[in-house]
Amino acid sequence: MKTIQIINVRWFNATAWYGLYLARLLREAGHETLVITEPDTEADAKAKEWGFTPLHFDLNSSNPFKLVRAYVQLYKLIKQFTPDIVNCHRGEGFILWGLLRKSLGSFKLVRTRGDQRLPKNNLPNRWLHTNVADAVVATNSVMANHFISKLHVPEHKLSTILGGVDTEKFVFNHIGRTAFREKLGYDESHFVVSMLGRFDEVKGQKELIEAVGKLYNEKGMKQLRLMLLGFETATSQDEVESWITANNIGEITCITGKVPDVTAAISAMDLGVVASKWSETIARAAFEIMACKRPLISTGVGVMPDFMDEEAMFEAGNVEALADKLERAANDNTYLQRIFDLQQKEIAKLSGQHFLEKTLSLYSNL
């Protein structure tokens, strides 16, 4: 099968990861795959790192002359490459592909929606998703329900595909765990709570820091250690460090920055935390933590309820609720084992191979 994956995303965020990882899986399975990215972006660099030669068009432009030029260029590309499937992972430029789909009729058009923003219920969106796209993929059930109830996308056109994780790369590493913990000054008497992700208000680092501070300083849980496995983006490291200082947990907290062996760092956790206040439409970090056989607690935003047990979730933005879950996980081994066992059953169905098979099934049906 021949596909084009449109990944015109500036950052290497969850949407870009979803599209590029899918492209890589398709290529490794023997399907001829082109990727289109925005030039000189993180997503473009990652595509090159993974062995692709990405193509560039002015899909994100608002200049009508550039869009007309892009349409002509894409028309030529379709004629030369003759794809079976074109899969758009972002909305910018989607209308060009819709017009090409109507004009040429030689390929099937798929729109994958992994963005946190729900699509607006307006005439152009309804036309594109119900009349032009041959299929719509939602990366979580909230998005899927929105497409059906608000945009009236027929159920037979809609698929929910959560993505998947590379289970050959993300595996528990005992040697790496020990070495990473030793490097940070942690031993096995410590209970290491960790968040994997960029520094941003949406991710909930502030709430996690406050919850750990409450347990450590007010409840005397001196075995706690906090590892922030991430780096500054929208929120600066200086600001994060100010929260750590304000909550008096500087001596038990480590900010790792980017690490060369992320599986060793994940393996060093005793408990992973997803404290996101919104977003999480694609659960890349959660999948990686679960694949490395680390138990996880999370808020109930985005895709999380699609695979997380209610007992492992807490209210977004609620520091008291987060602290309660942390305290229980650190002190109740039966609880920790129970949520771990349930999560391992779920992650067994969320491998990269499952991701590929579900997508190929959709493509083949089209």
Short mmCIF file of C-alpha atoms in Angstrom, two decimals:
data_model
loop_
_atom_site.label_atom_id
_atom_site.label_comp_id
_atom_site.label_asym_id
_atom_site.label_seq_id
_atom_site.Cartn_x
_atom_site.Cartn_y
_atom_site.Cartn_z
CA MET A 1 0.00 0.00 0.00
CA LYS A 2 1.18 3.54 -0.78
CA THR A 3 0.42 6.28 1.72
CA ILE A 4 1.25 9.92 2.36
CA GLN A 5 1.29 11.02 6.00
CA ILE A 6 0.76 14.78 6.44
CA ILE A 7 2.51 15.85 9.66
CA ASN A 8 2.74 19.63 9.30
CA VAL A 9 3.37 20.20 13.02
CA ARG A 10 6.03 22.60 14.30
CA TRP A 11 6.90 20.79 17.53
CA PHE A 12 7.63 17.11 18.06
CA ASN A 13 4.52 16.85 20.20
CA ALA A 14 2.12 13.94 20.61
CA THR A 15 0.40 14.65 17.28
CA ALA A 16 3.70 14.67 15.41
CA TRP A 17 4.84 11.54 17.24
CA TYR A 18 1.58 9.73 16.37
CA GLY A 19 1.91 10.52 12.65
CA LEU A 20 5.64 9.87 12.36
CA TYR A 21 5.52 6.68 14.40
CA LEU A 22 2.68 5.44 12.17
CA ALA A 23 4.73 6.32 9.08
CA ARG A 24 7.69 4.41 10.49
CA LEU A 25 5.55 1.36 11.28
CA LEU A 26 4.09 1.40 7.76
CA ARG A 27 7.54 1.68 6.17
CA GLU A 28 8.94 -1.14 8.33
CA ALA A 29 5.99 -3.32 7.29
CA GLY A 30 6.89 -2.77 3.63
CA HIS A 31 4.37 -0.08 2.69
CA GLU A 32 5.71 2.77 0.56
CA THR A 33 5.31 5.87 2.71
CA LEU A 34 5.96 9.56 2.15
CA VAL A 35 5.86 12.17 4.92
CA ILE A 36 5.14 15.87 4.54
CA THR A 37 6.43 18.14 7.32
CA GLU A 38 7.04 21.81 7.98
CA PRO A 39 10.69 22.62 7.12
CA ASP A 40 13.20 23.38 9.87
CA THR A 41 10.95 22.19 12.68
CA GLU A 42 11.33 19.59 15.43
CA ALA A 43 8.98 17.24 13.61
CA ASP A 44 10.97 17.69 10.39
CA ALA A 45 14.22 16.90 12.23
CA LYS A 46 12.71 13.79 13.83
CA ALA A 47 11.48 12.58 10.42
CA LYS A 48 15.02 12.85 9.08
CA GLU A 49 16.41 11.13 12.19
CA TRP A 50 14.07 8.23 11.51
CA GLY A 51 15.34 7.89 7.95
CA PHE A 52 12.67 9.74 5.98
CA THR A 53 13.27 12.38 3.34
CA PRO A 54 10.36 14.67 4.20
CA LEU A 55 8.63 16.75 1.57
CA HIS A 56 7.71 20.40 2.12
CA PHE A 57 4.74 22.43 0.89
CA ASP A 58 3.12 25.67 2.10
CA LEU A 59 0.22 23.92 3.81
CA ASN A 60 0.24 26.19 6.86
CA SER A 61 0.26 29.44 4.91
CA SER A 62 -2.64 31.89 4.90
CA ASN A 63 -1.38 33.51 1.69
CA PRO A 64 -3.83 32.57 -1.11
CA PHE A 65 -1.10 32.65 -3.78
CA LYS A 66 1.07 30.22 -1.78
CA LEU A 67 -1.93 27.94 -1.25
CA VAL A 68 -2.69 27.89 -4.97
CA ARG A 69 0.95 27.01 -5.65
CA ALA A 70 0.81 24.28 -3.02
CA TYR A 71 -2.35 22.86 -4.63
CA VAL A 72 -0.60 22.64 -8.02
CA GLN A 73 2.45 21.00 -6.47
CA LEU A 74 0.34 18.49 -4.57
CA TYR A 75 -1.63 17.71 -7.70
CA LYS A 76 1.61 16.80 -9.44
CA LEU A 77 2.73 14.72 -6.45
CA ILE A 78 -0.51 12.72 -6.47
CA LYS A 79 -0.18 12.08 -10.19
CA GLN A 80 3.43 10.91 -9.84
CA PHE A 81 3.24 8.91 -6.59
CA THR A 82 -0.36 7.63 -6.97
CA PRO A 83 -1.04 7.04 -3.27
CA ASP A 84 -3.78 4.74 -2.05
CA ILE A 85 -4.25 6.74 1.16
CA VAL A 86 -3.54 10.31 2.21
CA ASN A 87 -3.72 10.76 5.98
CA CYS A 88 -3.82 14.32 7.39
CA HIS A 89 -2.73 14.60 11.03
CA ARG A 90 -3.35 18.37 11.21
CA GLY A 91 -6.13 20.63 9.98
CA GLU A 92 -3.94 23.20 8.22
CA GLY A 93 -4.03 22.44 4.52
CA PHE A 94 -6.76 19.83 4.95
CA ILE A 95 -9.07 21.74 2.63
CA LEU A 96 -6.44 21.46 -0.16
CA TRP A 97 -6.43 17.69 0.23
CA GLY A 98 -10.22 17.73 0.27
CA LEU A 99 -10.30 19.61 -3.03
CA LEU A 100 -7.72 17.22 -4.49
CA ARG A 101 -9.79 14.25 -3.29
CA LYS A 102 -12.88 15.66 -5.03
CA SER A 103 -10.96 16.62 -8.16
CA LEU A 104 -8.89 13.48 -8.71
CA GLY A 105 -10.81 10.74 -6.92
CA SER A 106 -7.71 8.55 -7.13
CA PHE A 107 -6.98 8.18 -3.42
CA LYS A 108 -8.83 7.86 -0.13
CA LEU A 109 -8.58 10.73 2.35
CA VAL A 110 -8.26 10.16 6.11
CA ARG A 111 -8.35 12.88 8.75
CA THR A 112 -6.75 11.92 12.07
CA ARG A 113 -7.64 14.28 14.92
CA GLY A 114 -5.07 14.21 17.73
CA ASP A 115 -5.28 17.89 18.64
CA GLN A 116 -6.65 18.83 22.08
CA ARG A 117 -9.07 21.37 20.56
CA LEU A 118 -12.43 19.97 19.57
CA PRO A 119 -13.25 20.87 15.95
CA LYS A 120 -15.76 23.69 15.56
CA ASN A 121 -19.23 22.75 14.44
CA ASN A 122 -19.37 24.92 11.32
CA LEU A 123 -20.28 24.33 7.70
CA PRO A 124 -16.71 23.90 6.33
CA ASN A 125 -15.85 21.38 9.06
CA ARG A 126 -19.05 19.41 8.56
CA TRP A 127 -18.49 19.33 4.80
CA LEU A 128 -14.86 18.25 5.09
CA HIS A 129 -15.43 15.55 7.70
CA THR A 130 -18.76 14.14 6.55
CA ASN A 131 -18.72 14.60 2.78
CA VAL A 132 -15.08 14.79 1.72
CA ALA A 133 -13.02 12.63 4.06
CA ASP A 134 -13.44 8.92 3.48
CA ALA A 135 -12.67 8.22 7.14
CA VAL A 136 -12.05 10.13 10.36
CA VAL A 137 -9.76 8.81 13.09
CA ALA A 138 -10.15 10.04 16.65
CA THR A 139 -7.37 9.35 19.13
CA ASN A 140 -9.75 9.19 22.10
CA SER A 141 -13.43 8.60 22.82
CA VAL A 142 -14.13 12.25 23.79
CA MET A 143 -13.09 13.34 20.30
CA ALA A 144 -15.01 10.48 18.70
CA ASN A 145 -18.21 11.40 20.55
CA HIS A 146 -17.81 15.04 19.49
CA PHE A 147 -17.53 14.07 15.83
CA ILE A 148 -20.69 11.98 16.03
CA SER A 149 -22.86 14.23 18.22
CA LYS A 150 -21.79 17.69 17.00
CA LEU A 151 -20.46 17.31 13.45
CA HIS A 152 -22.76 14.37 12.62
CA VAL A 153 -20.00 12.24 11.14
CA PRO A 154 -21.58 8.84 10.31
CA GLU A 155 -20.44 6.14 12.72
CA HIS A 156 -19.27 3.92 9.87
CA LYS A 157 -16.79 6.65 8.87
CA LEU A 158 -15.33 7.03 12.34
CA SER A 159 -12.58 4.96 13.99
CA THR A 160 -11.00 5.42 17.40
CA ILE A 161 -7.32 4.46 17.35
CA LEU A 162 -5.39 5.41 20.49
CA GLY A 163 -1.96 4.85 19.00
CA GLY A 164 0.63 2.50 20.43
CA VAL A 165 4.06 2.20 21.99
CA ASP A 166 7.29 0.61 20.79
CA THR A 167 7.37 -2.38 23.14
CA GLU A 168 10.79 -3.42 21.87
CA LYS A 169 12.31 -0.10 22.97
CA PHE A 170 10.27 0.67 26.06
CA VAL A 171 10.96 -2.24 28.41
CA PHE A 172 11.83 -2.34 32.10
CA ASN A 173 15.60 -2.09 32.56
CA HIS A 174 16.73 -3.26 36.00
CA ILE A 175 20.39 -2.39 35.47
CA GLY A 176 19.46 1.01 34.06
CA ARG A 177 17.07 1.59 36.98
CA THR A 178 19.75 0.93 39.57
CA ALA A 179 22.37 3.06 37.81
CA PHE A 180 19.98 5.98 37.24
CA ARG A 181 18.76 5.98 40.84
CA GLU A 182 22.33 5.84 42.14
CA LYS A 183 23.23 8.79 39.93
CA LEU A 184 20.42 10.84 41.51
CA GLY A 185 21.19 9.66 45.04
CA TYR A 186 18.11 7.46 45.38
CA ASP A 187 18.19 3.97 46.91
CA GLU A 188 15.54 1.26 47.19
CA SER A 189 14.25 2.66 50.49
CA HIS A 190 13.01 5.70 48.58
CA PHE A 191 9.66 5.88 46.82
CA VAL A 192 10.37 7.79 43.62
CA VAL A 193 7.40 9.68 42.17
CA SER A 194 7.97 10.96 38.65
CA MET A 195 6.39 12.90 35.81
CA LEU A 196 7.54 12.41 32.23
CA GLY A 197 6.93 15.43 30.02
CA ARG A 198 7.81 18.95 28.99
CA PHE A 199 7.40 21.80 31.45
CA ASP A 200 4.06 23.44 30.73
CA GLU A 201 1.11 24.58 32.82
CA VAL A 202 -1.08 21.97 31.13
CA LYS A 203 1.10 19.12 32.42
CA GLY A 204 0.49 19.88 36.10
CA GLN A 205 4.05 20.03 37.44
CA LYS A 206 3.01 22.72 39.94
CA GLU A 207 0.22 20.59 41.38
CA LEU A 208 2.49 17.55 41.65
CA ILE A 209 5.17 19.59 43.46
CA GLU A 210 2.57 20.94 45.90
CA ALA A 211 1.17 17.46 46.57
CA VAL A 212 4.63 15.97 47.23
CA GLY A 213 5.48 18.95 49.47
CA LYS A 214 2.30 18.42 51.48
CA LEU A 215 3.08 14.72 52.08
CA TYR A 216 6.76 15.25 52.80
CA ASN A 217 6.47 18.26 55.10
CA GLU A 218 3.06 17.86 56.71
CA LYS A 219 2.60 14.09 56.84
CA GLY A 220 6.21 13.10 57.43
CA MET A 221 6.55 10.84 54.37
CA LYS A 222 10.33 11.13 54.30
CA GLN A 223 10.72 8.20 51.90
CA LEU A 224 9.30 10.30 49.05
CA ARG A 225 11.52 11.52 46.23
CA LEU A 226 10.39 13.56 43.22
CA MET A 227 11.95 13.14 39.78
CA LEU A 228 10.83 15.55 37.06
CA LEU A 229 11.81 13.77 33.88
CA GLY A 230 11.54 16.72 31.51
CA PHE A 231 12.79 20.11 30.41
CA GLU A 232 11.55 23.66 29.96
CA THR A 233 9.30 24.67 27.09
CA ALA A 234 6.34 26.97 27.76
CA THR A 235 7.27 27.02 31.46
CA SER A 236 10.86 27.85 32.37
CA GLN A 237 13.00 25.69 34.63
CA ASP A 238 13.52 28.73 36.87
CA GLU A 239 9.77 28.89 37.49
CA VAL A 240 9.59 25.17 38.24
CA GLU A 241 12.51 25.51 40.65
CA SER A 242 10.71 28.39 42.39
CA TRP A 243 7.75 26.07 43.05
CA ILE A 244 10.11 23.44 44.43
CA THR A 245 11.69 26.00 46.77
CA ALA A 246 8.31 27.38 47.86
CA ASN A 247 7.20 23.87 48.84
CA ASN A 248 10.46 23.11 50.66
CA ILE A 249 11.32 19.94 48.74
CA GLY A 250 14.55 21.00 47.04
CA GLU A 251 16.57 18.32 48.83
CA ILE A 252 14.37 15.48 47.53
CA THR A 253 13.68 16.74 44.00
CA CYS A 254 15.66 16.26 40.81
CA ILE A 255 15.08 17.80 37.37
CA THR A 256 16.73 15.50 34.85
CA GLY A 257 16.53 17.53 31.64
CA LYS A 258 16.88 15.47 28.47
CA VAL A 259 18.41 12.07 29.18
CA PRO A 260 20.28 9.76 26.77
CA ASP A 261 18.51 6.60 28.00
CA VAL A 262 14.87 7.40 28.64
CA THR A 263 13.95 3.76 29.41
CA ALA A 264 16.48 3.66 32.24
CA ALA A 265 15.01 6.89 33.61
CA ILE A 266 11.45 5.57 33.39
CA SER A 267 12.54 2.31 35.00
CA ALA A 268 13.91 4.35 37.92
CA MET A 269 10.36 5.43 38.84
CA ASP A 270 8.32 3.72 41.53
CA LEU A 271 5.20 5.58 40.44
CA GLY A 272 4.49 7.55 37.28
CA VAL A 273 2.12 10.52 37.40
CA VAL A 274 0.14 12.16 34.60
CA ALA A 275 -1.24 15.30 36.27
CA SER A 276 -2.39 17.07 33.09
CA LYS A 277 -5.18 19.60 33.57
CA TRP A 278 -6.43 19.30 29.99
CA SER A 279 -5.12 17.90 26.69
CA GLU A 280 -3.72 14.31 26.77
CA THR A 281 -5.56 13.52 23.55
CA ILE A 282 -2.70 11.11 22.80
CA ALA A 283 -1.12 9.36 25.81
CA ARG A 284 2.45 8.91 24.64
CA ALA A 285 4.09 9.36 28.07
CA ALA A 286 1.55 7.14 29.81
CA PHE A 287 2.06 4.34 27.28
CA GLU A 288 5.84 4.52 27.68
CA ILE A 289 5.60 4.38 31.48
CA MET A 290 3.21 1.42 31.38
CA ALA A 291 5.33 -0.40 28.78
CA CYS A 292 8.32 -0.06 31.14
CA LYS A 293 6.21 -1.83 33.79
CA ARG A 294 5.82 1.15 36.10
CA PRO A 295 2.47 1.76 37.84
CA LEU A 296 0.70 4.99 36.97
CA ILE A 297 -1.86 7.40 38.39
CA SER A 298 -3.46 10.14 36.31
CA THR A 299 -6.14 12.75 35.91
CA GLY A 300 -9.22 11.81 33.92
CA VAL A 301 -8.65 14.19 31.03
CA GLY A 302 -8.51 13.40 27.31
CA VAL A 303 -7.76 9.81 26.41
CA MET A 304 -6.83 8.67 29.94
CA PRO A 305 -10.25 7.17 30.86
CA ASP A 306 -10.08 5.06 27.70
CA PHE A 307 -7.48 2.77 29.28
CA MET A 308 -7.04 3.84 32.93
CA ASP A 309 -9.02 2.29 35.77
CA GLU A 310 -11.11 4.79 37.77
CA GLU A 311 -9.30 3.80 40.97
CA ALA A 312 -6.03 5.11 39.52
CA MET A 313 -7.43 8.51 38.49
CA PHE A 314 -7.87 11.79 40.35
CA GLU A 315 -9.51 15.15 39.61
CA ALA A 316 -7.45 17.45 37.41
CA GLY A 317 -6.00 20.44 39.26
CA ASN A 318 -6.97 19.03 42.67
CA VAL A 319 -3.83 18.95 44.83
CA GLU A 320 -5.58 17.21 47.74
CA ALA A 321 -6.88 14.43 45.49
CA LEU A 322 -3.44 13.97 43.94
CA ALA A 323 -1.81 13.85 47.39
CA ASP A 324 -4.32 11.20 48.50
CA LYS A 325 -3.45 9.00 45.50
CA LEU A 326 0.29 9.46 46.08
CA GLU A 327 -0.06 8.59 49.75
CA ARG A 328 -2.08 5.48 49.01
CA ALA A 329 0.30 4.31 46.28
CA ALA A 330 3.32 4.77 48.56
CA ASN A 331 1.76 3.01 51.57
CA ASP A 332 -0.65 0.41 50.17
CA ASN A 333 1.15 -2.31 48.21
CA THR A 334 -2.10 -4.14 47.50
CA TYR A 335 -3.55 -1.04 45.83
CA LEU A 336 -0.35 -0.39 43.89
CA GLN A 337 -0.24 -3.98 42.62
CA ARG A 338 -3.92 -3.90 41.65
CA ILE A 339 -3.66 -0.79 39.48
CA PHE A 340 -0.39 -2.10 38.02
CA ASP A 341 -1.99 -5.41 37.00
CA LEU A 342 -4.94 -3.65 35.33
CA GLN A 343 -2.61 -1.33 33.44
CA GLN A 344 -0.47 -4.20 32.19
CA LYS A 345 -3.59 -5.82 30.70
CA GLU A 346 -4.36 -2.58 28.87
CA ILE A 347 -0.85 -1.90 27.56
CA ALA A 348 -0.74 -5.43 26.11
CA LYS A 349 -3.37 -4.16 23.63
CA LEU A 350 -1.57 -0.90 22.87
CA SER A 351 1.67 -1.97 21.20
CA GLY A 352 3.01 -0.50 18.00
CA GLN A 353 1.96 -3.70 16.24
CA HIS A 354 -1.63 -3.24 17.38
CA PHE A 355 -1.50 0.39 16.23
CA LEU A 356 -0.30 -0.70 12.80
CA GLU A 357 -2.84 -3.49 12.47
CA LYS A 358 -5.80 -1.25 13.39
CA THR A 359 -4.69 1.43 10.95
CA LEU A 360 -4.02 -1.03 8.14
CA SER A 361 -7.45 -2.57 8.70
CA LEU A 362 -9.01 0.85 8.22
CA TYR A 363 -6.90 1.61 5.15
CA SER A 364 -7.66 -1.78 3.59
CA ASN A 365 -11.39 -1.36 4.13
CA LEU A 366 -11.24 1.99 2.37
#
